[in-house]
Every structure is written in C-alpha cells, then in structure tokens.
Coordinates of C-alpha atoms in Angstrom, one line a residue:
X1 CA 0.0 0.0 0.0
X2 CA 1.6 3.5 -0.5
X3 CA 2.9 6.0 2.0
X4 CA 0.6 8.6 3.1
X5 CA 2.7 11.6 4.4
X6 CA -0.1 13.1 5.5
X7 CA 0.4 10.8 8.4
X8 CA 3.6 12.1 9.5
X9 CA 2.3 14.0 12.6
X10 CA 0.2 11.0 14.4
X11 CA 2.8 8.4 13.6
X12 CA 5.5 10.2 15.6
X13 CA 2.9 10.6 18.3
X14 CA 2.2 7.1 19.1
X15 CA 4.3 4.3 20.1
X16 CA 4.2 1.9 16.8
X17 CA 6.9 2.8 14.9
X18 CA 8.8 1.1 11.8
X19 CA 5.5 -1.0 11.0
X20 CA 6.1 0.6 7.5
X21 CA 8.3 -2.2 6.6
X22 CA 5.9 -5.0 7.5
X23 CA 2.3 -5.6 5.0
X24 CA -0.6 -7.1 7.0
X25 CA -1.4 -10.9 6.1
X26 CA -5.0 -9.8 5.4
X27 CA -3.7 -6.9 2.7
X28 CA -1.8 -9.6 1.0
X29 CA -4.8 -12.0 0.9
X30 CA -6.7 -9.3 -0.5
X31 CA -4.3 -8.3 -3.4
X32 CA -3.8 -12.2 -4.1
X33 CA -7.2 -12.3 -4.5
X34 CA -7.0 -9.0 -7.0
X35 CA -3.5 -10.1 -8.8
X36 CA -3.6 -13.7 -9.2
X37 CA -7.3 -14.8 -9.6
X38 CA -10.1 -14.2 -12.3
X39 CA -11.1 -14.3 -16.0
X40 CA -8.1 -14.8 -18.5
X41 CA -5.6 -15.6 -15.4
X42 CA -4.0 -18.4 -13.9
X43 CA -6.4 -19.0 -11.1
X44 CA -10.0 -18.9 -12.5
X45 CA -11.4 -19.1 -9.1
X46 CA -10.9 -19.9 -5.5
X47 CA -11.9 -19.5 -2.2
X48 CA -11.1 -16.9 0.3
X49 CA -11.2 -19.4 2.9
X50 CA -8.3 -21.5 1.0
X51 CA -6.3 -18.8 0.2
X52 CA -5.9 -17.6 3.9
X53 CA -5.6 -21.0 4.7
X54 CA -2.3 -21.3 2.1
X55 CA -1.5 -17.6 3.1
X56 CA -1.0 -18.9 6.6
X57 CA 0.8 -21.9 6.4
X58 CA 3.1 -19.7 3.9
X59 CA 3.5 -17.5 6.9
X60 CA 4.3 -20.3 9.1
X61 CA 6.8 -22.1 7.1
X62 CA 8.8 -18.0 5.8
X63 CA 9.0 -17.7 10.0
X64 CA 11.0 -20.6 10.5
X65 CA 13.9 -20.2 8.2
X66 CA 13.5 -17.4 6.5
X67 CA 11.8 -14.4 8.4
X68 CA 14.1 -13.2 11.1
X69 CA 13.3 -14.1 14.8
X70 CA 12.0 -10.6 16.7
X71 CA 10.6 -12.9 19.7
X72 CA 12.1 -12.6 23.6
X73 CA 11.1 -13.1 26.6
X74 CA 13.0 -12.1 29.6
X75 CA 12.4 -13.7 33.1
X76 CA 14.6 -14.8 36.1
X77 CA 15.4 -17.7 37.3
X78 CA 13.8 -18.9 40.5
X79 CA 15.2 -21.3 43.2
X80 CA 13.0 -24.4 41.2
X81 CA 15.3 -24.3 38.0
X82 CA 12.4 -24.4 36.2
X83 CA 10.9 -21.9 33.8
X84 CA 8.0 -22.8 31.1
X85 CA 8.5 -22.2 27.7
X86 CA 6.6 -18.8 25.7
X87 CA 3.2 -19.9 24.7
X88 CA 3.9 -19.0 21.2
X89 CA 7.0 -21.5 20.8
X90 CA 8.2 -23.1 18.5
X91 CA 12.0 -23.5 18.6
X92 CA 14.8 -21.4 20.5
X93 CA 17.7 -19.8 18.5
X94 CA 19.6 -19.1 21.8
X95 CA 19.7 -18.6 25.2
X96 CA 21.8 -16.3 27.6
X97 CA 22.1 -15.0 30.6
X98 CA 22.5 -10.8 30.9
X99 CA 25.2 -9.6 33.2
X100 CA 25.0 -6.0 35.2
X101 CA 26.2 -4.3 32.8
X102 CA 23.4 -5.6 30.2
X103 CA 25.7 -7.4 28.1
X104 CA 24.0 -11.4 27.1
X105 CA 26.7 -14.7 28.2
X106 CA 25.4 -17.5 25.7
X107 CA 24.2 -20.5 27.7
X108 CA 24.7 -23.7 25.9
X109 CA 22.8 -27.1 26.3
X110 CA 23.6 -29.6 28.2
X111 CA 23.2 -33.3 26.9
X112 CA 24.3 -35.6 29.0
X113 CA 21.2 -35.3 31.5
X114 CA 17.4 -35.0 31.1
X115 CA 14.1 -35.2 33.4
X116 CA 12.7 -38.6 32.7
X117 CA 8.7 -38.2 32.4
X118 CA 7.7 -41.5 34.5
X119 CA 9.0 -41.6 38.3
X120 CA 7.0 -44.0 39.6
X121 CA 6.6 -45.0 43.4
X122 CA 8.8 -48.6 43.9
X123 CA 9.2 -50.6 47.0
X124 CA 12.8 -51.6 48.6
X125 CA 12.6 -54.5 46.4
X126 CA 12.0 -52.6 43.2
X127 CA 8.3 -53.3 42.5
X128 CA 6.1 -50.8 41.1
X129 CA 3.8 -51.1 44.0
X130 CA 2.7 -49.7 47.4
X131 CA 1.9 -51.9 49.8
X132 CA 1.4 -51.8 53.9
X133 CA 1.4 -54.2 56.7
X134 CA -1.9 -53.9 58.7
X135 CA -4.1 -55.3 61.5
X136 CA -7.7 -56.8 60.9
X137 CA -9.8 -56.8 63.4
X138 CA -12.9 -59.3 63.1
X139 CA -16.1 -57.2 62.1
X140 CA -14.6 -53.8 62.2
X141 CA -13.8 -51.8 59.0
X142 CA -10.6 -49.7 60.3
X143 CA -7.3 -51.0 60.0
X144 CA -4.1 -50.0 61.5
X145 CA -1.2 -49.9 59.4
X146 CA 2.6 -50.7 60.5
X147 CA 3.7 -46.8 60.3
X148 CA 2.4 -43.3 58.9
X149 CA 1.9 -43.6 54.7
X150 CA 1.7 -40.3 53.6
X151 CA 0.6 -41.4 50.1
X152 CA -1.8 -43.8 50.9
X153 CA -5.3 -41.5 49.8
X154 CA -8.9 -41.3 50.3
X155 CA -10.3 -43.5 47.1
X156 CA -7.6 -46.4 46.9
X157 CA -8.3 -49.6 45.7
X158 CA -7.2 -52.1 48.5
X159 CA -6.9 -55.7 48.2
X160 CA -5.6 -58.4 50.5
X161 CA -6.3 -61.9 51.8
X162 CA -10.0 -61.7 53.9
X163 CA -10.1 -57.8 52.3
X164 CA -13.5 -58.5 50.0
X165 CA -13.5 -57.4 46.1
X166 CA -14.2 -53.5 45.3
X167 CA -13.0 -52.3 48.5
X168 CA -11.7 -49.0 48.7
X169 CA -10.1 -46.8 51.4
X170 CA -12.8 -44.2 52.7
X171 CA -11.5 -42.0 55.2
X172 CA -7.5 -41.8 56.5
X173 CA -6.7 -40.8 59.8
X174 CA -2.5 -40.4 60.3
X175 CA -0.1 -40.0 63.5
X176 CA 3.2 -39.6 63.7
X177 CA 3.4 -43.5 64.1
X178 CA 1.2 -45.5 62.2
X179 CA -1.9 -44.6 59.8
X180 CA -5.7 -45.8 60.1
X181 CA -7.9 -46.4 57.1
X182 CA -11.1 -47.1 57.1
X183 CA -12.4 -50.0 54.4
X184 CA -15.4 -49.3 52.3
X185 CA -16.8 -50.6 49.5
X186 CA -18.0 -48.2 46.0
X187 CA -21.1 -47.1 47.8
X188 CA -20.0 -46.1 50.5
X189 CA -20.6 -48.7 53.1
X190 CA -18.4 -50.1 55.4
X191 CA -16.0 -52.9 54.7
X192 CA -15.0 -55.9 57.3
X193 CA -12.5 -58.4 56.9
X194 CA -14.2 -61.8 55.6
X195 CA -13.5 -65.3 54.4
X196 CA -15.4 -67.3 52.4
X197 CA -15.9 -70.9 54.7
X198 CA -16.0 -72.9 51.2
X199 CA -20.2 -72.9 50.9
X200 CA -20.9 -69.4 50.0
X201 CA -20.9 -67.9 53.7
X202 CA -18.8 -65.4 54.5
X203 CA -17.2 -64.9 58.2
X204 CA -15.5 -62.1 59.8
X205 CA -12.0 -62.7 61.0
X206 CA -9.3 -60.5 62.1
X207 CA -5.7 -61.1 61.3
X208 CA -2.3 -59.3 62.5
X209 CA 0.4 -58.5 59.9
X210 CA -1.8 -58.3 57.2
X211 CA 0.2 -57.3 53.8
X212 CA -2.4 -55.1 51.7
X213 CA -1.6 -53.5 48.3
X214 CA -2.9 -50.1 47.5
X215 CA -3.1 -48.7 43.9
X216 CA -5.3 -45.4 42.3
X217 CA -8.1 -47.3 41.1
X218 CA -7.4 -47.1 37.6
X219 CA -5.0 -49.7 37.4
X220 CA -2.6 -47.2 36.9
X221 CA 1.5 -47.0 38.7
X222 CA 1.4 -44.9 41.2
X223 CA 3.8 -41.6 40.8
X224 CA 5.5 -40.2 43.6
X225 CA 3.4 -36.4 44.3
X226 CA 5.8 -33.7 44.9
X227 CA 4.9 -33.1 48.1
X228 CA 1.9 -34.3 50.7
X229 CA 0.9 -32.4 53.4
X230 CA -1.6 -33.7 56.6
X231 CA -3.2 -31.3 58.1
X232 CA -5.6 -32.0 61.1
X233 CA -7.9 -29.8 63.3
X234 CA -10.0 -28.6 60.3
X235 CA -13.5 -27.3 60.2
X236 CA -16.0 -27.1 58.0
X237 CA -20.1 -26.7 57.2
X238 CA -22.3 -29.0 56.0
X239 CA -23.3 -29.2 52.4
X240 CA -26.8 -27.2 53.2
X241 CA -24.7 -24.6 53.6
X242 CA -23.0 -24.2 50.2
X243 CA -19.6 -23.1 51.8
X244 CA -16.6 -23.8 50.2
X245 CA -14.4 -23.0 52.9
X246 CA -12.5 -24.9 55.4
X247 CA -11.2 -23.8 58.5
X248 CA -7.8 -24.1 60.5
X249 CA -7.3 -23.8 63.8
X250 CA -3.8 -21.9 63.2
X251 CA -2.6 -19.9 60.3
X252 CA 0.9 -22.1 60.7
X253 CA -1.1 -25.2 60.1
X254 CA -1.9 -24.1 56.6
X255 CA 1.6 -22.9 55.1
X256 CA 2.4 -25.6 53.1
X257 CA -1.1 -25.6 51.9
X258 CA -0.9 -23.8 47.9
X259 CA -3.4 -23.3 45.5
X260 CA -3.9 -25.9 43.4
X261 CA -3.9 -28.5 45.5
X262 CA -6.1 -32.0 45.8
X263 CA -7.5 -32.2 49.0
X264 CA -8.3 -36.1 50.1
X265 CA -11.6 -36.6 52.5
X266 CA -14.5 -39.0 52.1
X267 CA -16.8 -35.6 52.9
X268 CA -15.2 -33.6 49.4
X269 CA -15.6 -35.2 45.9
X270 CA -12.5 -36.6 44.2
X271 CA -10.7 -34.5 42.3
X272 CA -11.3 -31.3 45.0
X273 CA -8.8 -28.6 44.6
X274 CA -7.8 -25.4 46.3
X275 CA -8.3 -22.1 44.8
X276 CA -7.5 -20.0 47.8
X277 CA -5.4 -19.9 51.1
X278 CA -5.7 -16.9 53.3
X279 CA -4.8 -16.8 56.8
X280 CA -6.9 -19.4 58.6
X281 CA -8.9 -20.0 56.0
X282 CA -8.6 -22.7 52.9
X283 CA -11.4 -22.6 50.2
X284 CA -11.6 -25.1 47.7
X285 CA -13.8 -25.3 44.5
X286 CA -16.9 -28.2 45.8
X287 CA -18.8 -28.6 48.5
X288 CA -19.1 -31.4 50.8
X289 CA -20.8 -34.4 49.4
X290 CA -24.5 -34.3 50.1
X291 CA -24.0 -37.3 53.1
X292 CA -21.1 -35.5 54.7
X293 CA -22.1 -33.4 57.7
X294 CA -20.5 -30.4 60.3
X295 CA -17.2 -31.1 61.5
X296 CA -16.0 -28.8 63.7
X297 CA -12.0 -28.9 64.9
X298 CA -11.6 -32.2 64.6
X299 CA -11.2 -33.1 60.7
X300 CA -8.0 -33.9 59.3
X301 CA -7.4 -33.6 55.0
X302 CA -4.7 -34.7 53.2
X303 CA -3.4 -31.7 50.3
X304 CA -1.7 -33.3 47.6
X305 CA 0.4 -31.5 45.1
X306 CA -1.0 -32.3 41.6
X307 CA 2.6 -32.2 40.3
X308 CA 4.8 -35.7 40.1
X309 CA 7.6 -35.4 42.4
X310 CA 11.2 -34.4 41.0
X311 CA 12.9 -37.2 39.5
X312 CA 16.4 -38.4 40.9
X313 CA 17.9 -37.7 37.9
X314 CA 16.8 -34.1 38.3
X315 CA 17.1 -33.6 41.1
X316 CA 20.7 -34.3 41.1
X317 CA 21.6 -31.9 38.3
X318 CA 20.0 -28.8 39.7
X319 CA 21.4 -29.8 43.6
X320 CA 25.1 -30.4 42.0
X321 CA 27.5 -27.5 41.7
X322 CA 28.5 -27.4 37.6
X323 CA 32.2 -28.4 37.1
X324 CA 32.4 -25.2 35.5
X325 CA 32.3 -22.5 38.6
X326 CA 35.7 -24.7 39.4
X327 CA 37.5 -22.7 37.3
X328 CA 41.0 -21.3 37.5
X329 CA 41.7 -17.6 36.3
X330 CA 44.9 -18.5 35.4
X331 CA 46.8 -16.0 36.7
X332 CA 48.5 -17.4 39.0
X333 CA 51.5 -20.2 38.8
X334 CA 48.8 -22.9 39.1
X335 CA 47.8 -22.4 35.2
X336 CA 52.3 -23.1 34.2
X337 CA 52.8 -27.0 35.3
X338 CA 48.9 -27.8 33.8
X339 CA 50.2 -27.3 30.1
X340 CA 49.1 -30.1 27.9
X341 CA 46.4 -31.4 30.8
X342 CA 43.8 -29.8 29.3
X343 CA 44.3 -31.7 25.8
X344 CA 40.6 -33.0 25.1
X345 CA 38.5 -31.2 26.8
X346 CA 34.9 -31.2 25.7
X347 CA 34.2 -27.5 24.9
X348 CA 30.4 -27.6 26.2
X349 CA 32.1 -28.1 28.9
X350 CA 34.5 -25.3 29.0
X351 CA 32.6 -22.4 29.9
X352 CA 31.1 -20.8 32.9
X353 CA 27.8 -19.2 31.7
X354 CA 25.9 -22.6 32.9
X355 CA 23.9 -24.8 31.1
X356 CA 20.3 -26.0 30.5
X357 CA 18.1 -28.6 28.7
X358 CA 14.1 -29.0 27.3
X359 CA 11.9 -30.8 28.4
X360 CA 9.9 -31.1 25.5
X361 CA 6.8 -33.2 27.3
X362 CA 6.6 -30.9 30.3
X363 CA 7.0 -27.5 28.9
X364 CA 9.6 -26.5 30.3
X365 CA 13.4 -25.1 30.4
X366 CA 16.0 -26.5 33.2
X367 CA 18.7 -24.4 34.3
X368 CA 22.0 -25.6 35.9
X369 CA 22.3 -24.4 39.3
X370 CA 24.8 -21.3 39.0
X371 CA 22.0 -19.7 36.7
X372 CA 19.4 -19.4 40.0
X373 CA 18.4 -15.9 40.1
X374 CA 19.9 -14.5 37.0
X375 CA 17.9 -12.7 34.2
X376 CA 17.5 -14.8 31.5
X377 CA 16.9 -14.0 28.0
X378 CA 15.7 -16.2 26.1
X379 CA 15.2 -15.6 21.6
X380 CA 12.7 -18.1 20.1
X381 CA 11.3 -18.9 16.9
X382 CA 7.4 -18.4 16.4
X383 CA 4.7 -19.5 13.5
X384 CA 3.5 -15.8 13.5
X385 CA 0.2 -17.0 14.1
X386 CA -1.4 -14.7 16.7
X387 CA -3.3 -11.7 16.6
X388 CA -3.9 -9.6 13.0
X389 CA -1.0 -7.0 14.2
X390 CA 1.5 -9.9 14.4
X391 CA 0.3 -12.0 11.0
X392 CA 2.3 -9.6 9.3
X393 CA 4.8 -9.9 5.9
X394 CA 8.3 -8.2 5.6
X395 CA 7.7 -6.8 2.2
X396 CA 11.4 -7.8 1.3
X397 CA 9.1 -11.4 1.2
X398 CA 5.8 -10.2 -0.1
X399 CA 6.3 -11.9 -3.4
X400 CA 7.6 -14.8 -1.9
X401 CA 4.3 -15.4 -0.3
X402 CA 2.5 -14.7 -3.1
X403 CA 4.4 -17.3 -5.3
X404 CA 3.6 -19.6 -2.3
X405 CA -0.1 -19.3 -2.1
X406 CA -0.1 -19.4 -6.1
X407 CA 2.0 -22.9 -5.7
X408 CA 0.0 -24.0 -2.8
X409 CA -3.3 -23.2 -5.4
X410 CA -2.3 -24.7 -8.4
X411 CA -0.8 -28.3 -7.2
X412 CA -3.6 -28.8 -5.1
X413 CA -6.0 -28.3 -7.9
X414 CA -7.6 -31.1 -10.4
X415 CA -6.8 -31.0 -14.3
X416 CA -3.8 -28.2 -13.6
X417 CA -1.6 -28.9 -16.2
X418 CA 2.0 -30.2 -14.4
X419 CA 4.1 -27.6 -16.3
X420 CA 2.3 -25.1 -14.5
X421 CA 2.6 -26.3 -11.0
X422 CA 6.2 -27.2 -11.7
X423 CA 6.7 -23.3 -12.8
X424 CA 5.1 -21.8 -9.7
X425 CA 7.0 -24.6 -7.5
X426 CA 10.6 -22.9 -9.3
X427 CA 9.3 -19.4 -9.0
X428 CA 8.6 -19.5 -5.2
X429 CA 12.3 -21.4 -4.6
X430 CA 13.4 -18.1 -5.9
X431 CA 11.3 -16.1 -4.8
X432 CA 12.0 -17.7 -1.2
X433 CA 15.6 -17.7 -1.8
X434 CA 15.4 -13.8 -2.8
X435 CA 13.9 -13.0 0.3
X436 CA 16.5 -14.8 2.7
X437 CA 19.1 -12.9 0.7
X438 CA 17.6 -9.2 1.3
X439 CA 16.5 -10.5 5.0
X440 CA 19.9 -11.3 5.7
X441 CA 20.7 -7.5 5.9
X442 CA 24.3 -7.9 5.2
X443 CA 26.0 -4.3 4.9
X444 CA 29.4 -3.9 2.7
X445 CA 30.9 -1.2 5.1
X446 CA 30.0 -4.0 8.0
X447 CA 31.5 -6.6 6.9
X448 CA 34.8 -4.4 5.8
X449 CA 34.9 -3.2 9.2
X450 CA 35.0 -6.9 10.5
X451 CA 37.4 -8.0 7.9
X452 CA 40.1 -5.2 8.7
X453 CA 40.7 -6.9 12.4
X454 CA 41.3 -9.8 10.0
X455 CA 45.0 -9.0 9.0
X456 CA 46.5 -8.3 11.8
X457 CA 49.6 -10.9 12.6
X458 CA 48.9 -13.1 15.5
X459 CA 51.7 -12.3 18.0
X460 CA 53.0 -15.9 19.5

C-alpha cells in the first residue's frame, strides 16, 4: 500500500513505529485475490477461505527459516530451576544470561542429562507397588497400618487376603506413628474383613500382619506427588450450607497448603482442589458431598500436590554445583605446570555461563544451578500465528508469499496442467531464496569493518 505523508504528525505521536516495513497478512490475501485470480488468469477461481488458509501456512513455514526471529522473553530464574516455555514457541535460536552491565553470556545445552517423564513410586525391592502391613480386626472396617503412609489416599483400591473385592479406602486418619484407614466398598458402606468358609458364607475374621496392596483405582502406577501435606484440626459446614471453605485452627497449620492442591476426604468429591489460602482460611472449588455433615476442629485432610515429584535424575543436576564454577583464572602459577592437561577437553564443557536442557513433554526449560536468580533472556522462533497485528509480511518477502499461495493453489487443484505447478513450484524457490538474501541485511561497510581486524599478525 503506499505511504501517506499526510500521516507524519500522528505516527511520531504514538508508540508503533517502523511498521512501514511490514504488509498485514489480510492486505496480502486481498491483493492475491486481486492479482492472481479471475477471468483470463492463472487461477480462475478460489476461495477466500483456501487462500488464507495457504497464506497462513506460507507464513508459518517464511517464520521458521527465513523471516528473522524478533521474539524474547526475559524472566529470572527462580530457586526451582524451572521456567516454562513462551506460549507462542516453537524453537529457540539461543539462550543467555544478561550480566550488570546488560551485556547477554550465551548459555549452551547440556546433553548428558534429562528429566525422565515417569518416576514412579517402587518398593525396597523394586516393585512398582505400594503396599502396607496392617491389622484386621474381626467385624470392624478400620485397619491399622505398620507406620504413617503419607501417600496412601482417600479413594484407593485395596486388596488383600479376607479384604473383600471392590474395596476401597474411605476416610485416613495419620499420626506420627502409624496410619488408620477405614475399608469401604464403591457405595460407601463399610468394609469388614471376611473369608469365604468354602459354601458361600462369608465370616469375619481379624488377622495381624496383614500385607495389603494399595493402587489409584485405575490400574494405573502410582507416581510419587511432589509433596503431601496432613493437616488435622479442620473445620467445616455441612453441604446445606454451600460453603466452600474450610477452617484451621492456626494460620501455621496451613503454610504448606498452595493453590492448586487435591484435598483427600470421604466428605469432598474426588478430584477437590484449592483455589484460595488466606490466613486461617482454605477454600476449595466443591462442596461437601450431600452425606457429609458439620465437623467442627476435629477433621484432618490430606493436600496433595498435583505435580509428580522431581525425578532423581533431576534432582541431582539442579542440587550439583557445575564443574564449571571450578575454574581457574589462570593468573597465577597454578595455570604453568597444567600445560598439555587440558588436551581433550569437551568445549560444552568449557565455559562458565551454565547450562540447560528441554523438556519437551513438560514444557519447560532447566537451568543448571549457577543460573538461579539471574535474568535470562531467552530468543525463540514463532509460526507468527497470533493476533492480526502480528500475522504480518516483511515486504522484502511479499512476493515470496505470493508465489507460495499461487503454488500451494495450483498443485492442489484437479486438471492443472504439471508444467504449470512445476513453474510456480521454481518461481517460489526463488522467490523464497530472494527474500532470505535481502532479509539477511548484510552491509558492505559492516563486513569491511570486520574483515580489517582480519589482517592483523597473531603475536605468539
């Protein structure tokens, strides 16, 4: 579209400047539509939909390797290591750290370590199980267990010898010794230890030393939570009510208590969370279940962090202190005797800006342990699929779009002629190729300048 001067005034007024350079991806659908389709040309007709359709994936695949990347996000690093990636990407060109003086230290990734996506929960013999030692007691539903399990929750399948089918754990009360569940089956309705005296009938029995095995229901392997807090002393209303808060007896009781949380009671429907913690005061997002009624100081919950605990593997990288803050400055006679010891060293190694890897399933970027609480900048690669102001076209690659649409148009087509599509395929390779070239922004005086420190005799 052409300049309009008589524009001059407002656009040193506001705060979008240099957008002069860029054509919108709905102007270049529009003059597509006006250069390249209708009677006597070499698209008859077509859809609008198709053509922003092509005109977007065009955009998508110019952003990747040929559009330069004008996308960074800046954020420090915080004690977890752990920062998510931008919701718009796609790939990372690089990653550095900014010193106090403002100036970026290129981080480089590490690949000798990663955050495995299973950890599940194993026993001291290596099973993929949790199990518990308990005491049955003939014609009473609760069972002692052999010490305080943490991880064993409200809605558990349990099964055991004299533990009937479909029995589940309905309420968990812990101490600092031992943990007591109560049995009850799907409905509700409480569970006794049976056995079945060969004829159909079945009699209570208790038994001490009881080995039960506990799993999620689902048949699923259990994963270690990253935390699991038991908080007891709790209030709270009956459904008739409709409040959704919970009470503590202390604000200290609560701390470890975050938003976000599953909280474990038979009275609260699985799958509870919490979506506020103030002072005494927890509220979560359900009621109590219609059966549930007042408790008052005397409840206890279990609040279960929704996120799988850190693996070992790491949770050994971002605890270890990298090999490279062990560096020596060299300027003392330390660096004299080492001559030829450093022959082979791996040069991802031999740095001291840190290091980090992706973890692609996650989401996320892990940082090496010298980075915590540095600023971190981090350039990335985007689709440029987002709002209309950012689906936008350098005009250095306007006609490389435009061949691309036209290809995308033609070989998609029936009965085009394969002389045709073959033409449009060579014209948008140059096209394409044209626009890396003039995107490159390479400057003669630049690369003089460069090339001058170039000739200077290295001094031995």
């Amino acid at each position: 579209m052409a300049y309009n001067i008589s524009n001059s005034q407002s656009y040193y007024q506001n705060n979008i400047h240099g957008n002069y350079q860029f054509t919108s991806l709905d102007d270049i659908i529009n003059q597509f539509l006006i250069g390249y389709v209708g009677e006597d040309k070499i698209i008859s007709k077509v859809k609008r939909m198709d053509v922003a359709f092509y005109a977007q994936r065009a955009l998508q695949e110019l952003s990747f390797d040929t559009f330069k990347s004008c996308k960074a996000k800046e954020f420090t690093v915080p004690p977890t290591l752990q920062m998510p990636l931008p919701q718009d990407y796609v790939n990372y060109t690089k990653i550095s750290w900014v010193d106090s003086a403002g100036i970026k230290h290129l981080m480089y990734p590490t690949s000798k370590t990663s955050n495995p996506s299973q950890n599940f929960l194993q026993d001291s013999n290596g099973d993929f199980i949790l199990q518990a030692s308990g005491d049955l007691v003939s014609n009473v539903s609760n069972v002692t267990l052999d010490g305080e399990y943490s991880n064993i929750l409200v809605g558990m399948s349990v099964t055991g010898v004299y533990i009937p089918a479909n029995t589940f754990v309905g309420a968990v009360d812990n101490s600092t010794t031992s943990t007591i569940i109560t049995l009850q089956d799907v409905g509700g309705v409480a569970v006794t230890p049976v056995y079945d005296d060969g004829t159909g009938t079945f009699i209570d029995i208790g038994n001490t030393g009881t080995t039960l095995t506990f799993t999620d229901g689902t048949n699923n392997l259990i994963t270690s939570k990253k935390s699991y807090n038991i908080v007891k002393n709790l209030s709270w209303n009956s459904p008739s009510t409709f409040n959704y808060k919970i009470t503590a007896t202390s604000a200290s009781d609560i701390t470890s208590v975050k938003i976000g949380m599953l909280v474990y009671h038979s009275d609260f429907p699985a799958g509870t969370k919490v979506t506020n913690v103030s002072g005494t005061t927890i509220i979560v997002d359900a009621f109590p279940i219609s059966t549930s009624a007042a408790v008052s100081g005397t409840g206890e919950i279990t609040f279960v962090d929704p996120e799988n605990a850190d693996t070992d593997t790491w949770a050994a990288y971002k605890s270890a202190t990298p090999s490279e803050n062990n560096n020596d400055d060299y300027e003392d006679d330390t660096y004299w005797p080492m001559a030829g010891n450093r022959y082979g060293l791996d040069p991802q190694h031999a740095q001291v800006n840190g290091s980090y890897y992706i973890d692609k399933e996650t989401g996320k970027i892990h940082f090496s342990s010298n980075v915590s609480g540095k600023t971190v900048i981090i350039d990335y690669i985007s689709d440029s699929l987002g709002t209309n102001a950012e689906m936008q076209v350098h005009k250095f690659a306007e006609e490389a779009i435009y061949k691309s649409i036209a290809y995308a148009v033609l070989s998609t087509r029936a009965n085009t002629q394969e002389y045709i599509v073959r033409r449009y395929k060579k014209e948008r390779f140059a096209e394409i190729r044209k626009a890396k070239l003039r995107l490159s922004n390479i400057k003669l005086e630049e690369i003089t300048q460069i090339l001058r420190g170039k000739s200077k005799q290295i001094k031995h």
